[in-house]
Structure formats: structure tokens, C-alpha cells
Amino acid sequence: MRFEHERLDCDNYQGNAVVNYTEREIPYTRIIEHKHFEFGKQTTTVISKEYPSEWKPGDEPYYPSMIKKIMEVHCKIKSKQPKRETEYDKSDQTQPYGGFKLWLLLPMIPHPHDLLNI
């Protein structure tokens, strides 16, 4: 990832500390307006735009990826959990929650449907 920082001559740029942008036409994925993390009455503001970039060996990893070592740890933890079957488990859902995966937390937390008695 790369970041571009700007100081703007306005007291409020976006009204929130973090706004995510998902539109394909917008080249950045997020704008952070730092002043919203602290209280104050600044007359200017500073924003940081986050731009995606392809990861290469040697770059700092920002988000988790499904690499072999992570999957091995995940399977080891999952194998130690008691077996249970819910209606959700029976369904053909290989990408739960719109593609979002709970990564290594999945076997450690109750299934959301179980918490809601669905």
C-alpha cells in the first residue's frame, strides 16, 4: 500500500475519521482524516489517502492472506474443537458472509447463528 498525505485549508473534510471507498473509478480505498481521532478546534485538517498496490516479497504485509502456514494452524485448531452441526454448516456456503472470512478466529468464537438461536 502507499499513502498520500495532504493538509487542507478547511476545518472538516469528510466528517469522520475513516471513510472507505469501494467504487472502481476511485483510485484510493480509504481516506483517514486524523483530526477526528482527537478532540480539538483546528482550523485546518490533514487527510491520508490509502492506495492499494500489489504486494511483493520484502514489502510489509498489511492484510492477512490465506497462506499454507496459516491454513495449517487453522486446521490444527479446528481439529481440536468439538464437532457440531448447524443448518448453516449443512448449506453449501464456501464463502460465508459475502466472502468475508473470519480467518484464524473462526474456530475460537461461537457461530453467529448459534448466538442468535437461528
N, CA, C and O of each residue as an XYZ file, in Angstrom:
472
protein
N       0.835     -1.169      0.000
C       0.000      0.000      0.000
C       0.882      1.234      0.000
O       2.042      1.209      0.411
N       0.303      2.280     -0.463
C       1.018      3.558     -0.361
C       0.036      4.600      0.160
O      -1.176      4.487     -0.020
N       0.587      5.604      0.800
C      -0.227      6.646      1.409
C       0.200      8.006      0.884
O       1.388      8.269      0.699
N      -0.779      8.864      0.646
C      -0.520     10.265      0.300
C      -1.186     11.125      1.363
O      -2.348     10.909      1.707
N      -0.451     12.094      1.876
C      -0.945     12.950      2.949
C      -1.119     14.371      2.422
O      -0.302     14.863      1.643
N      -2.188     15.018      2.855
C      -2.460     16.401      2.432
C      -2.933     17.222      3.630
O      -3.696     16.741      4.468
N      -2.470     18.459      3.694
C      -3.015     19.423      4.660
C      -3.983     20.299      3.884
O      -3.624     20.864      2.850
N      -5.208     20.415      4.377
C      -6.256     21.157      3.677
C      -6.687     22.367      4.491
O      -6.760     22.308      5.719
N      -6.967     23.452      3.805
C      -7.413     24.679      4.464
C      -8.920     24.663      4.670
O      -9.634     25.535      4.174
N      -9.394     23.670      5.401
C     -10.804     23.605      5.798
C     -10.847     22.944      7.171
O      -9.944     22.190      7.534
N     -11.885     23.225      7.919
C     -11.930     22.676      9.275
C     -12.458     21.245      9.314
O     -12.300     20.560     10.324
N     -13.085     20.782      8.230
C     -13.652     19.439      8.213
C     -13.750     18.965      6.768
O     -14.418     19.604      5.955
N     -13.095     17.856      6.437
C     -13.102     17.373      5.055
C     -14.206     16.343      4.814
O     -14.948     16.445      3.837
N     -14.318     15.346      5.708
C     -15.289     14.283      5.457
C     -16.192     13.970      6.641
O     -17.068     13.112      6.534
N     -15.999     14.642      7.758
C     -16.900     14.474      8.891
C     -16.702     13.217      9.703
O     -17.476     12.951     10.623
N     -15.687     12.437      9.388
C     -15.459     11.177     10.083
C     -13.974     10.843      9.995
O     -13.279     11.302      9.089
N     -13.491     10.036     10.947
C     -12.076      9.690     10.943
C     -11.698      8.825      9.741
O     -10.653      9.041      9.128
N     -12.542      7.846      9.400
C     -12.222      6.914      8.320
C     -13.433      6.745      7.416
O     -14.539      6.486      7.891
N     -13.223      6.892      6.123
C     -14.262      6.618      5.131
C     -13.647      5.690      4.086
O     -12.604      5.997      3.509
N     -14.304      4.547      3.845
C     -13.847      3.587      2.841
C     -14.525      3.878      1.509
O     -15.692      4.266      1.464
N     -13.787      3.687      0.440
C     -14.297      3.915     -0.910
C     -14.190      2.612     -1.695
O     -13.104      2.048     -1.831
N     -15.316      2.142     -2.207
C     -15.332      0.861     -2.916
C     -15.596      1.004     -4.407
O     -15.597      0.010     -5.133
N     -15.818      2.217     -4.868
C     -16.100      2.423     -6.284
C     -14.847      2.177     -7.125
O     -13.759      2.637     -6.779
N     -15.004      1.464     -8.205
C     -13.881      1.124     -9.080
C     -13.208      2.372     -9.659
O     -11.999      2.370     -9.890
N     -13.980      3.435     -9.893
C     -13.436      4.642    -10.520
C     -12.549      5.452     -9.576
O     -11.758      6.278    -10.032
N     -12.670      5.227     -8.280
C     -11.881      5.980     -7.297
C     -10.597      5.201     -7.030
O     -10.666      4.037     -6.636
N      -9.436      5.805     -7.232
C      -8.180      5.054     -7.158
C      -7.731      4.687     -5.741
O      -6.895      3.797     -5.584
N      -8.255      5.335     -4.721
C      -7.855      5.026     -3.346
C      -8.963      4.216     -2.671
O     -10.121      4.249     -3.086
N      -8.579      3.494     -1.625
C      -9.545      2.641     -0.926
C     -10.063      3.259      0.365
O     -11.087      2.826      0.894
N      -9.366      4.264      0.873
C      -9.747      4.819      2.169
C      -9.150      6.202      2.315
O      -8.057      6.479      1.820
N      -9.892      7.082      3.014
C      -9.341      8.376      3.430
C      -9.456      8.444      4.946
O     -10.511      8.186      5.525
N      -8.351      8.797      5.565
C      -8.309      8.973      7.015
C      -8.163     10.464      7.284
O      -7.233     11.103      6.792
N      -9.083     11.013      8.067
C      -8.977     12.412      8.486
C      -8.583     12.395      9.960
O      -9.410     12.147     10.838
N      -7.326     12.657     10.207
C      -6.712     12.419     11.511
C      -7.309     13.238     12.644
O      -7.314     12.776     13.785
N      -7.803     14.412     12.378
C      -8.306     15.277     13.451
C      -9.489     14.658     14.184
O      -9.762     15.024     15.327
N     -10.199     13.724     13.544
C     -11.368     13.125     14.190
C     -10.995     12.071     15.232
O     -11.867     11.589     15.955
N      -9.716     11.706     15.323
C      -9.269     10.791     16.370
C      -9.063     11.524     17.691
O      -9.060     10.895     18.749
N      -8.895     12.820     17.646
C      -8.686     13.657     18.832
C      -9.697     14.797     18.805
O     -10.179     15.192     17.744
N     -10.002     15.306     19.964
C     -10.885     16.471     20.018
C     -10.043     17.730     19.864
O      -8.899     17.777     20.316
N     -10.589     18.714     19.248
C      -9.873     19.968     19.078
C     -10.641     20.894     18.162
O     -11.657     20.506     17.584
N     -10.167     22.091     18.031
C     -10.828     23.087     17.184
C      -9.830     23.613     16.156
O      -9.646     24.824     16.026
N      -9.193     22.709     15.433
C      -8.234     23.113     14.420
C      -8.960     23.776     13.247
O     -10.080     23.403     12.899
N      -8.307     24.750     12.657
C      -8.904     25.438     11.501
C      -8.513     24.774     10.184
O      -9.086     25.086      9.140
N      -7.547     23.865     10.226
C      -7.161     23.092      9.039
C      -7.303     21.612      9.379
O      -7.561     21.253     10.528
N      -7.135     20.766      8.384
C      -7.216     19.329      8.625
C      -6.162     18.615      7.791
O      -5.689     19.147      6.787
N      -5.802     17.423      8.205
C      -4.843     16.592      7.478
C      -5.534     15.289      7.123
O      -6.146     14.645      7.976
N      -5.431     14.903      5.848
C      -6.012     13.639      5.410
C      -4.910     12.749      4.835
O      -3.888     13.232      4.347
N      -5.143     11.445      4.907
C      -4.262     10.465      4.275
C      -5.116      9.594      3.378
O      -6.130      9.045      3.809
N      -4.701      9.469      2.130
C      -5.390      8.585      1.188
C      -4.586      7.294      1.085
O      -3.364      7.314      0.940
N      -5.298      6.172      1.163
C      -4.668      4.859      1.087
C      -4.903      4.282     -0.309
O      -6.043      4.110     -0.741
N      -3.815      3.989     -0.998
C      -3.884      3.430     -2.345
C      -3.416      1.978     -2.306
O      -2.400      1.675     -1.681
N      -4.137      1.082     -2.960
C      -3.690     -0.310     -2.988
C      -2.481     -0.470     -3.909
O      -2.294      0.302     -4.849
N      -1.686     -1.461     -3.627
C      -0.584     -1.809     -4.521
C      -0.346     -3.306     -4.403
O      -0.681     -3.922     -3.392
N       0.226     -3.872     -5.428
C       0.492     -5.305     -5.421
C       1.634     -5.598     -4.461
O       2.654     -4.909     -4.471
N       1.461     -6.623     -3.629
C       2.490     -6.987     -2.666
C       3.598     -7.766     -3.361
O       3.341     -8.614     -4.215
N       4.833     -7.463     -2.978
C       5.993     -8.192     -3.475
C       6.822     -8.632     -2.275
O       6.786     -7.973     -1.236
N       7.574     -9.739     -2.391
C       8.437    -10.161     -1.279
C       9.317     -9.005     -0.818
O       9.920     -8.299     -1.625
N       9.375     -8.834      0.476
C      10.129     -7.729      1.063
C       9.247     -6.570      1.472
O       9.639     -5.759      2.310
N       8.043     -6.479      0.883
C       7.089     -5.438      1.280
C       6.442     -5.817      2.607
O       6.360     -6.996      2.951
N       5.987     -4.824      3.343
C       5.278     -5.084      4.590
C       3.867     -5.579      4.277
O       3.134     -4.916      3.542
N       3.469     -6.749      4.831
C       2.099     -7.223      4.596
C       1.120     -6.452      5.480
O       1.312     -6.360      6.693
N       0.077     -5.904      4.874
C      -0.892     -5.112      5.621
C      -2.128     -5.905      6.001
O      -2.727     -5.651      7.046
N      -2.518     -6.858      5.174
C      -3.721     -7.634      5.425
C      -3.362     -9.110      5.394
O      -2.430     -9.502      4.692
N      -4.091     -9.942      6.148
C      -3.770    -11.375      6.160
C      -4.067    -12.012      4.812
O      -4.934    -11.554      4.068
N      -3.339    -13.069      4.514
C      -3.605    -13.835      3.300
C      -3.670    -15.310      3.675
O      -3.104    -15.733      4.683
N      -4.354    -16.072      2.866
C      -4.526    -17.491      3.143
C      -3.290    -18.251      2.659
O      -3.303    -18.856      1.587
N      -2.236    -18.215      3.452
C      -1.023    -18.929      3.086
C      -1.013    -20.287      3.778
O      -1.760    -20.513      4.731
N      -0.165    -21.184      3.295
C      -0.145    -22.566      3.776
C       0.031    -22.641      5.297
O      -0.675    -23.405      5.956
N       0.947    -21.870      5.858
C       1.202    -21.936      7.300
C      -0.042    -21.538      8.100
O      -0.365    -22.175      9.102
N      -0.738    -20.489      7.659
C      -1.958    -20.064      8.352
C      -3.010    -21.160      8.271
O      -3.687    -21.447      9.259
N      -3.151    -21.775      7.100
C      -4.141    -22.839      6.942
C      -3.806    -24.043      7.817
O      -4.712    -24.676      8.360
N      -2.520    -24.372      7.966
C      -2.122    -25.488      8.824
C      -2.498    -25.207     10.278
O      -3.026    -26.085     10.960
N      -2.231    -23.997     10.756
C      -2.601    -23.626     12.128
C      -4.118    -23.656     12.281
O      -4.633    -24.160     13.279
N      -4.829    -23.122     11.303
C      -6.295    -23.113     11.329
C      -6.834    -24.540     11.443
O      -7.703    -24.808     12.273
N      -6.326    -25.455     10.617
C      -6.803    -26.845     10.640
C      -6.471    -27.520     11.966
O      -7.272    -28.300     12.480
N      -5.294    -27.226     12.525
C      -4.901    -27.816     13.807
C      -5.846    -27.358     14.919
O      -6.298    -28.170     15.727
N      -6.142    -26.066     14.959
C      -7.059    -25.534     15.976
C      -8.458    -26.088     15.762
O      -9.120    -26.488     16.720
N      -8.909    -26.116     14.528
C     -10.262    -26.588     14.220
C     -10.435    -28.055     14.590
O     -11.509    -28.455     15.039
N      -9.385    -28.868     14.407
C      -9.488    -30.297     14.716
C      -9.668    -30.546     16.210
O     -10.147    -31.611     16.601
N      -9.296    -29.592     17.045
C      -9.430    -29.748     18.497
C     -10.778    -29.268     19.016
O     -11.085    -29.447     20.195
N     -11.578    -28.665     18.159
C     -12.889    -28.158     18.566
C     -13.916    -29.278     18.543
O     -13.827    -30.177     17.707
N     -14.899    -29.239     19.455
C     -15.948    -30.259     19.413
C     -16.736    -30.156     18.110
O     -16.976    -29.069     17.585
N     -17.131    -31.331     17.608
C     -17.909    -31.353     16.366
C     -19.327    -30.883     16.653
O     -19.919    -31.274     17.660
N     -19.871    -30.054     15.782
C     -21.256    -29.606     15.896
C     -21.772    -29.356     14.489
O     -21.010    -29.009     13.587
N     -23.039    -29.532     14.319
C     -23.629    -29.316     13.006
C     -24.824    -28.397     13.151
O     -25.720    -28.640     13.960
N     -24.825    -27.340     12.358
C     -25.951    -26.414     12.344
C     -26.508    -26.376     10.932
O     -25.901    -26.913     10.005
N     -27.645    -25.752     10.766
C     -28.215    -25.610      9.425
C     -27.245    -24.876      8.512
O     -27.159    -25.173      7.321
N     -26.520    -23.919      9.071
C     -25.548    -23.172      8.272
C     -24.453    -24.106      7.772
O     -24.041    -24.023      6.615
N     -23.974    -25.011      8.658
C     -22.919    -25.938      8.271
C     -23.372    -26.867      7.154
O     -22.561    -27.282      6.326
N     -24.669    -27.200      7.123
C     -25.198    -28.110      6.102
C     -25.334    -27.431      4.748
O     -25.360    -28.105      3.718
N     -25.421    -26.106      4.738
C     -25.614    -25.399      3.471
C     -24.307    -25.359      2.688
O     -23.229    -25.571      3.243
N     -24.415    -25.090      1.414
C     -23.246    -25.035      0.538
C     -22.701    -23.610      0.519
O     -22.831    -22.905     -0.481
N     -22.099    -23.193      1.610
C     -21.592    -21.826      1.743
C     -20.075    -21.888      1.894
O     -19.566    -22.020      3.007
N     -19.358    -21.793      0.790
C     -17.898    -21.837      0.869
C     -17.302    -20.471      1.182
O     -16.159    -20.392      1.630
N     -18.042    -19.407      0.958
C     -17.589    -18.053      1.268
C     -18.632    -17.393      2.161
O     -19.441    -16.604      1.674
N     -18.633    -17.700      3.469
C     -19.669    -17.122      4.331
C     -19.587    -15.608      4.400
O     -18.524    -15.015      4.213
N     -20.720    -15.002      4.670
C     -20.812    -13.557      4.890
C     -20.274    -12.753      3.710
O     -19.439    -11.867      3.892
N     -20.741    -13.053      2.515
C     -20.361    -12.265      1.345
C     -18.891    -12.343      0.994
O     -18.357    -11.413      0.391
N     -18.224    -13.421      1.353
C     -16.818    -13.579      1.007
C     -15.877    -13.249      2.148
O     -14.687    -13.552      2.057
N     -16.363    -12.641      3.218
C     -15.516    -12.313      4.362
C     -15.247    -13.577      5.153
O     -16.176    -14.317      5.475
N     -14.005    -13.831      5.465
C     -13.660    -15.000      6.262
C     -13.177    -14.533      7.630
O     -12.597    -13.455      7.761
N     -13.419    -15.344      8.632
C     -13.007    -14.984      9.980
C     -11.587    -15.444     10.279
O     -11.132    -15.354     11.419
N     -10.891    -15.931      9.272
C      -9.503    -16.339      9.363
C      -9.274    -17.240     10.561
O     -10.019    -18.204     10.738
N      -8.293    -16.975     11.378
C      -7.966    -17.858     12.490
C      -8.957    -17.761     13.638
O      -8.947    -18.624     14.515
N      -9.800    -16.761     13.669
C     -10.762    -16.621     14.756
C     -11.931    -17.583     14.618
O     -12.624    -17.847     15.600
N     -12.166    -18.113     13.421
C     -13.348    -18.922     13.160
C     -13.558    -20.039     14.179
O     -14.669    -20.161     14.696
N     -12.556    -20.863     14.500
C     -12.833    -21.951     15.441
C     -12.874    -21.513     16.897
O     -13.221    -22.313     17.766
N     -12.533    -20.272     17.183
C     -12.436    -19.830     18.570
C     -13.663    -19.083     19.064
O     -13.806    -18.863     20.266
N     -14.540    -18.694     18.168
C     -15.724    -17.952     18.582
C     -16.967    -18.724     18.191
O     -16.945    -19.474     17.215
N     -18.046    -18.558     18.932
C     -19.284    -19.245     18.564
C     -19.774    -18.763     17.209
O     -19.515    -17.630     16.803
N     -20.479    -19.635     16.524
C     -21.057    -19.260     15.239
C     -22.126    -18.203     15.489
O     -22.934    -18.379     16.400
N     -22.169    -17.103     14.717
C     -23.171    -16.048     14.942
C     -24.604    -16.567     14.966
O     -25.426    -16.082     15.744
N     -24.910    -17.549     14.120
C     -26.270    -18.099     14.126
C     -26.588    -18.769     15.457
O     -27.723    -18.707     15.929
N     -25.579    -19.416     16.071
C     -25.793    -20.051     17.372
C     -26.099    -19.005     18.440
O     -26.941    -19.224     19.312
N     -25.414    -17.873     18.366
C     -25.636    -16.815     19.350
C     -27.041    -16.235     19.245
O     -27.624    -15.815     20.244
N     -27.579    -16.216     18.028
C     -28.898    -15.630     17.799
C     -30.017    -16.658     17.859
O     -31.185    -16.319     17.670
N     -29.667    -17.912     18.121
C     -30.649    -19.007     18.154
C     -31.426    -19.103     16.852
O     -32.645    -19.280     16.857
N     -30.721    -18.988     15.743
C     -31.363    -19.087     14.423
C     -31.296    -20.524     13.959
O     -31.776    -20.844     12.871
